[in-house]
Short mmCIF file of C-alpha atoms in Angstrom, two decimals:
data_model
loop_
_atom_site.label_atom_id
_atom_site.label_comp_id
_atom_site.label_asym_id
_atom_site.label_seq_id
_atom_site.Cartn_x
_atom_site.Cartn_y
_atom_site.Cartn_z
CA UNK A 1065 40.87 -55.89 42.63
CA UNK A 1066 39.65 -52.55 41.31
CA UNK A 1067 40.96 -53.28 37.80
CA UNK A 1068 39.26 -56.66 37.68
CA UNK A 1069 35.98 -55.20 38.77
CA UNK A 1070 35.98 -52.49 36.14
CA UNK A 1071 37.06 -54.97 33.47
CA UNK A 1072 33.98 -57.09 33.99
CA UNK A 1073 31.39 -54.44 34.88
CA UNK A 1074 31.63 -52.39 31.67
CA UNK A 1075 31.39 -55.32 29.24
CA UNK A 1076 28.42 -56.68 31.13
CA UNK A 1077 26.53 -53.46 30.43
CA UNK A 1078 27.38 -53.71 26.70
CA UNK A 1079 26.33 -57.35 26.49
CA UNK A 1080 23.05 -56.63 28.22
CA UNK A 1081 22.32 -53.94 25.64
CA UNK A 1082 22.91 -56.44 22.82
CA UNK A 1083 20.66 -59.00 24.45
CA UNK A 1084 17.80 -56.49 24.27
CA UNK A 1085 18.00 -56.76 20.46
CA UNK A 1086 17.46 -60.43 19.57
CA UNK A 1087 17.02 -59.62 15.88
CA UNK A 1088 20.45 -58.03 15.79
CA UNK A 1089 21.85 -61.01 17.67
CA UNK A 1090 20.36 -63.40 15.10
CA UNK A 1091 21.95 -61.35 12.31
CA UNK A 1092 25.36 -61.53 13.97
CA UNK A 1093 25.10 -65.28 14.50
CA UNK A 1094 24.06 -65.67 10.85
CA UNK A 1095 27.09 -63.66 9.71
CA UNK A 1096 29.24 -66.01 11.77
CA UNK A 1097 27.68 -69.00 10.01
CA UNK A 1098 28.43 -67.46 6.61
CA UNK A 1099 32.04 -66.89 7.64
CA UNK A 1100 32.35 -70.47 8.91
CA UNK A 1101 30.79 -71.89 5.74
CA UNK A 1102 33.84 -70.67 3.82
CA UNK A 1103 36.29 -72.36 6.19
CA UNK A 1104 36.49 -75.77 4.51
CA UNK A 1105 36.89 -74.42 0.93
CA UNK A 1106 39.46 -71.90 2.19
CA UNK A 1107 41.31 -74.68 4.02
CA UNK A 1108 41.34 -76.74 0.83
CA UNK A 1109 42.89 -73.76 -0.94
CA UNK A 1110 45.43 -73.33 1.85
CA UNK A 1111 46.46 -76.99 1.64
CA UNK A 1112 47.48 -76.38 -2.00
CA UNK A 1113 50.53 -74.52 -0.71
CA UNK A 1114 50.95 -75.38 2.98
CA UNK A 1115 51.25 -78.56 5.01
CA UNK A 1116 48.46 -79.23 7.53
CA UNK A 1117 50.48 -78.33 10.60
CA UNK A 1118 51.89 -75.19 8.99
CA UNK A 1119 48.46 -74.05 7.86
CA UNK A 1120 46.84 -74.51 11.27
CA UNK A 1121 49.69 -72.96 13.25
CA UNK A 1122 50.24 -69.98 10.95
CA UNK A 1123 46.50 -69.20 10.79
CA UNK A 1124 46.38 -69.16 14.59
CA UNK A 1125 49.45 -66.93 14.84
CA UNK A 1126 48.06 -64.44 12.32
CA UNK A 1127 44.67 -64.41 14.05
CA UNK A 1128 46.38 -63.91 17.43
CA UNK A 1129 48.32 -60.93 16.05
CA UNK A 1130 45.08 -59.37 14.81
CA UNK A 1131 43.29 -60.07 18.09
CA UNK A 1132 46.22 -58.95 20.23
CA UNK A 1133 46.47 -55.70 18.28
CA UNK A 1134 42.76 -55.06 18.78
CA UNK A 1135 43.03 -55.77 22.51
CA UNK A 1136 46.02 -53.46 22.87
CA UNK A 1137 44.46 -50.68 20.80
CA UNK A 1138 41.29 -50.87 22.93
CA UNK A 1139 43.34 -51.04 26.14
CA UNK A 1140 41.36 -54.03 27.34
CA UNK A 1141 42.59 -55.27 30.74
CA UNK A 1142 43.19 -59.00 31.16
CA UNK A 1143 40.15 -61.05 32.17
CA UNK A 1144 39.56 -61.95 35.79
CA UNK A 1145 41.40 -65.06 36.94
CA UNK A 1146 38.17 -67.06 37.22
CA UNK A 1147 37.55 -66.68 33.46
CA UNK A 1148 40.85 -68.17 32.28
CA UNK A 1149 39.79 -71.84 32.62
CA UNK A 1150 36.81 -71.12 30.34
CA UNK A 1151 39.08 -69.31 27.88
CA UNK A 1152 41.36 -72.35 27.89
CA UNK A 1153 38.40 -74.52 26.83
CA UNK A 1154 37.63 -72.08 24.00
CA UNK A 1155 41.28 -72.13 22.94
CA UNK A 1156 41.48 -75.92 23.00
CA UNK A 1157 38.22 -76.31 21.09
CA UNK A 1158 38.01 -73.59 18.44
CA UNK A 1159 41.59 -72.27 18.19
CA UNK A 1160 43.50 -75.56 18.22
CA UNK A 1161 41.31 -78.67 18.15
CA UNK A 1162 38.74 -77.98 15.45
CA UNK A 1163 41.13 -76.33 12.93
CA UNK A 1164 43.76 -79.05 13.31
CA UNK A 1165 41.39 -82.03 13.17
CA UNK A 1166 39.41 -80.72 10.20
CA UNK A 1167 42.56 -79.75 8.31
CA UNK A 1168 43.97 -83.25 8.80
CA UNK A 1169 40.65 -84.65 7.56
CA UNK A 1170 40.60 -82.44 4.48
CA UNK A 1171 43.87 -83.92 3.25
CA UNK A 1172 41.88 -86.98 2.11
CA UNK A 1173 38.25 -85.85 2.39
CA UNK A 1174 36.26 -83.55 0.13
CA UNK A 1175 34.68 -80.43 1.57
CA UNK A 1176 31.26 -81.97 0.89
CA UNK A 1177 32.09 -84.93 3.09
CA UNK A 1178 33.59 -82.73 5.81
CA UNK A 1179 30.32 -80.79 5.93
CA UNK A 1180 28.88 -83.66 7.98
CA UNK A 1181 30.70 -82.15 10.96
CA UNK A 1182 28.88 -78.84 10.83
CA UNK A 1183 25.67 -80.69 10.05
CA UNK A 1184 25.85 -82.36 13.46
CA UNK A 1185 27.45 -79.43 15.28
CA UNK A 1186 24.22 -77.56 16.16
CA UNK A 1187 22.76 -80.58 17.94
CA UNK A 1188 26.03 -81.33 19.72
CA UNK A 1189 26.38 -77.71 20.81
CA UNK A 1190 22.83 -77.73 22.19
CA UNK A 1191 23.61 -80.90 24.15
CA UNK A 1192 26.81 -79.39 25.58
CA UNK A 1193 24.85 -76.25 26.43
CA UNK A 1194 22.22 -78.23 28.32
CA UNK A 1195 24.95 -79.94 30.34
CA UNK A 1196 27.18 -76.89 30.91
CA UNK A 1197 24.86 -73.93 31.43
CA UNK A 1198 21.64 -75.71 32.38
CA UNK A 1199 19.58 -74.63 29.36
CA UNK A 1200 16.44 -76.69 28.80
CA UNK A 1201 15.05 -76.24 25.26
CA UNK A 1202 11.48 -77.31 24.61
CA UNK A 1203 10.41 -80.61 23.03
CA UNK A 1204 9.50 -78.78 19.84
CA UNK A 1205 12.99 -77.32 19.73
CA UNK A 1206 14.61 -80.73 20.06
CA UNK A 1207 12.32 -82.32 17.49
CA UNK A 1208 13.14 -79.66 14.92
CA UNK A 1209 16.84 -79.78 15.77
CA UNK A 1210 16.98 -83.56 15.37
CA UNK A 1211 15.03 -83.40 12.11
CA UNK A 1212 17.35 -80.74 10.70
CA UNK A 1213 20.47 -82.61 11.79
CA UNK A 1214 19.11 -85.84 10.29
CA UNK A 1215 18.37 -84.12 6.97
CA UNK A 1216 21.84 -82.62 6.75
CA UNK A 1217 23.51 -85.84 7.87
CA UNK A 1218 21.61 -87.92 5.33
CA UNK A 1219 22.45 -85.52 2.54
CA UNK A 1220 26.17 -85.27 3.32
CA UNK A 1221 26.62 -88.99 3.97
CA UNK A 1222 24.91 -89.84 0.67
CA UNK A 1223 27.18 -87.35 -1.06
CA UNK A 1224 30.27 -89.10 0.32
CA UNK A 1225 29.16 -92.70 -0.04
CA UNK A 1226 28.70 -93.35 3.69
CA UNK A 1227 32.03 -95.11 4.31
CA UNK A 1228 33.80 -94.38 7.60
CA UNK A 1229 37.47 -93.50 7.18
CA UNK A 1230 40.30 -92.04 9.23
CA UNK A 1231 39.10 -88.64 8.05
CA UNK A 1232 35.71 -89.40 9.60
CA UNK A 1233 37.37 -90.05 12.96
CA UNK A 1234 39.09 -86.68 12.74
CA UNK A 1235 35.79 -85.05 11.87
CA UNK A 1236 33.82 -86.62 14.72
CA UNK A 1237 36.54 -85.65 17.21
CA UNK A 1238 36.47 -82.10 15.80
CA UNK A 1239 32.72 -82.04 16.32
CA UNK A 1240 33.07 -82.73 20.05
CA UNK A 1241 35.88 -80.27 20.81
CA UNK A 1242 34.25 -77.50 18.77
CA UNK A 1243 30.90 -77.91 20.52
CA UNK A 1244 32.65 -77.61 23.88
CA UNK A 1245 34.47 -74.47 22.72
CA UNK A 1246 31.30 -72.91 21.32
CA UNK A 1247 29.38 -73.60 24.52
CA UNK A 1248 32.05 -72.18 26.81
CA UNK A 1249 32.58 -69.20 24.51
CA UNK A 1250 28.85 -68.48 24.44
CA UNK A 1251 28.76 -68.57 28.24
CA UNK A 1252 31.72 -66.19 28.52
CA UNK A 1253 30.19 -63.86 25.92
CA UNK A 1254 27.46 -63.11 28.46
CA UNK A 1255 30.16 -61.70 30.74
CA UNK A 1256 32.55 -59.99 28.31
CA UNK A 1257 32.19 -58.89 24.66
CA UNK A 1258 32.42 -61.77 22.19
CA UNK A 1259 35.46 -60.36 20.39
CA UNK A 1260 37.37 -60.35 23.67
CA UNK A 1261 36.49 -64.00 24.30
CA UNK A 1262 38.07 -65.22 21.08
CA UNK A 1263 40.77 -62.54 21.29
CA UNK A 1264 42.07 -63.72 24.66
CA UNK A 1265 41.75 -67.38 23.61
CA UNK A 1266 43.96 -66.70 20.58
CA UNK A 1267 46.50 -64.77 22.65
CA UNK A 1268 46.53 -67.59 25.20
CA UNK A 1269 47.58 -70.02 22.45
CA UNK A 1270 50.17 -67.72 20.84
CA UNK A 1271 53.28 -69.05 22.66
CA UNK A 1272 52.42 -72.60 21.55
CA UNK A 1273 51.25 -71.80 18.02
CA UNK A 1274 54.28 -69.60 17.32
CA UNK A 1275 56.66 -72.45 18.21
CA UNK A 1276 54.64 -75.00 16.21
CA UNK A 1277 54.51 -72.62 13.23
CA UNK A 1278 58.29 -72.22 13.22
CA UNK A 1279 58.88 -75.98 13.46
CA UNK A 1280 56.23 -76.86 10.88
CA UNK A 1281 57.41 -74.30 8.33
CA UNK A 1282 60.91 -75.74 8.63
CA UNK A 1283 59.66 -79.30 7.97
CA UNK A 1284 56.76 -78.94 5.54
CA UNK A 1285 57.23 -77.54 2.02
CA UNK A 1286 55.56 -74.21 1.32
CA UNK A 1287 54.35 -73.06 -2.10
CA UNK A 1288 52.89 -69.57 -2.33
CA UNK A 1289 50.03 -69.36 -4.80
CA UNK A 1290 47.02 -67.07 -5.08
CA UNK A 1291 44.80 -69.86 -3.71
CA UNK A 1292 47.06 -70.87 -0.82
CA UNK A 1293 47.61 -67.29 0.35
CA UNK A 1294 43.93 -66.34 0.01
CA UNK A 1295 42.90 -69.51 1.86
CA UNK A 1296 45.36 -68.83 4.67
CA UNK A 1297 44.26 -65.21 5.05
CA UNK A 1298 40.59 -66.14 5.17
CA UNK A 1299 40.90 -68.91 7.75
CA UNK A 1300 43.06 -66.62 9.89
CA UNK A 1301 41.13 -63.35 9.70
CA UNK A 1302 37.65 -64.47 8.63
CA UNK A 1303 37.11 -67.87 10.25
CA UNK A 1304 39.44 -67.72 13.24
CA UNK A 1305 38.73 -64.16 14.41
CA UNK A 1306 36.02 -62.06 12.73
CA UNK A 1307 33.60 -64.95 12.28
CA UNK A 1308 33.95 -66.00 15.92
CA UNK A 1309 33.54 -62.39 17.08
CA UNK A 1310 30.06 -62.04 15.57
CA UNK A 1311 29.22 -65.67 16.39
CA UNK A 1312 29.87 -65.31 20.12
CA UNK A 1313 28.06 -61.97 20.21
CA UNK A 1314 25.10 -63.58 18.51
CA UNK A 1315 25.07 -66.49 20.97
CA UNK A 1316 25.15 -64.07 23.89
CA UNK A 1317 22.17 -62.20 22.46
CA UNK A 1318 19.81 -65.04 21.50
CA UNK A 1319 21.14 -67.96 23.54
CA UNK A 1320 23.45 -70.84 22.72
CA UNK A 1321 20.84 -73.44 21.61
CA UNK A 1322 18.98 -71.16 19.20
CA UNK A 1323 22.15 -69.68 17.75
CA UNK A 1324 23.57 -73.15 17.22
CA UNK A 1325 20.59 -74.15 15.10
CA UNK A 1326 21.43 -71.47 12.55
CA UNK A 1327 24.40 -73.66 11.73
CA UNK A 1328 22.04 -76.16 10.14
CA UNK A 1329 22.38 -74.01 7.04
CA UNK A 1330 26.18 -74.08 7.15
CA UNK A 1331 26.78 -77.42 5.35
CA UNK A 1332 24.61 -76.31 2.43
CA UNK A 1333 26.40 -72.99 2.22
CA UNK A 1334 29.70 -74.87 2.29
CA UNK A 1335 28.52 -77.03 -0.59
CA UNK A 1336 27.60 -73.92 -2.59
CA UNK A 1337 31.06 -72.44 -2.00
CA UNK A 1338 32.58 -75.81 -2.91
CA UNK A 1339 30.89 -75.63 -6.32
CA UNK A 1340 31.83 -72.01 -6.92
CA UNK A 1341 35.38 -72.11 -5.57
CA UNK A 1342 36.50 -75.73 -5.92
CA UNK A 1343 34.45 -76.97 -8.87
CA UNK A 1344 32.74 -79.77 -6.93
CA UNK A 1345 29.37 -81.05 -8.20
CA UNK A 1346 26.05 -81.22 -6.31
CA UNK A 1347 23.12 -83.57 -6.78
CA UNK A 1348 19.49 -82.56 -7.23
CA UNK A 1349 18.94 -83.36 -3.53
CA UNK A 1350 20.61 -80.07 -2.53
CA UNK A 1351 17.58 -77.73 -2.92
CA UNK A 1352 15.29 -80.26 -1.20
CA UNK A 1353 17.65 -80.49 1.76
CA UNK A 1354 17.97 -76.70 1.83
CA UNK A 1355 14.20 -76.32 2.07
CA UNK A 1356 13.99 -78.87 4.90
CA UNK A 1357 16.79 -77.14 6.80
CA UNK A 1358 15.20 -73.71 6.46
CA UNK A 1359 11.93 -75.07 7.88
CA UNK A 1360 13.79 -76.57 10.84
CA UNK A 1361 15.62 -73.31 11.48
CA UNK A 1362 12.33 -71.40 11.49
CA UNK A 1363 10.84 -73.83 14.02
CA UNK A 1364 13.81 -73.74 16.35
CA UNK A 1365 13.93 -69.95 16.28
CA UNK A 1366 10.26 -69.77 17.29
CA UNK A 1367 10.39 -72.52 19.92
CA UNK A 1368 10.92 -71.35 23.47
CA UNK A 1369 13.75 -72.91 25.43
#
């Protein structure tokens, strides 16, 4: 009992200190968004040399090794028993569900089309937050959030032609499981440091992901190229661990609904990376949508929940 008490008391002091600096929390959440915006292009690179199941499983294993090493080096005791169900939700949503579903979608979808997921994710996360942790954002907040989501959705759907495909079903399912994982992770980040939340979630999945990685690598062909290796390393270290570390810390500092609205900029960032890294082409609507999204973000950050 003594170990559990000390394991939760110390992190709570650290989290409270971060919450006293909302500007720093906003910066951390924004860094998380930048990291996530590279996920789809990096996944597309990874799929050049790995099968979808291999890519998802190996990225999770590598991220778990990094996280487990950090937990061991810091001598972090295991979380209290009451926190493990929440960590399981985080694991199912952001460690397993979202990476697998979006990777399956990106086999036939462009990164521009897949950006519709992150365009709707802020609104979905805010809805999950209202249901799970009882947050009640203001009417102004919801109006701006809906306007921003509509702008991003319109832009990305027009880019892709608006036809619903099997990839769309994967993307919409990914949207739901990721919002649940973000919400639960943001709640837990108020109790323990954000890096420990994603760290324990990754470690929790390691027995499963290690087995799946071994089976997938034996069945799916692997071709090592500069793109495939770089893509794998980024989605493992950048998207799956470091990005979630700063993201959960940011959510703990400024609140789940406001942090989630920063993700309105993520689809546009993804489109920029798609042009630079994948050679995809953008329409003239991109800067107009970017301006609308930035206005919505400013409103949501000023609105009181």
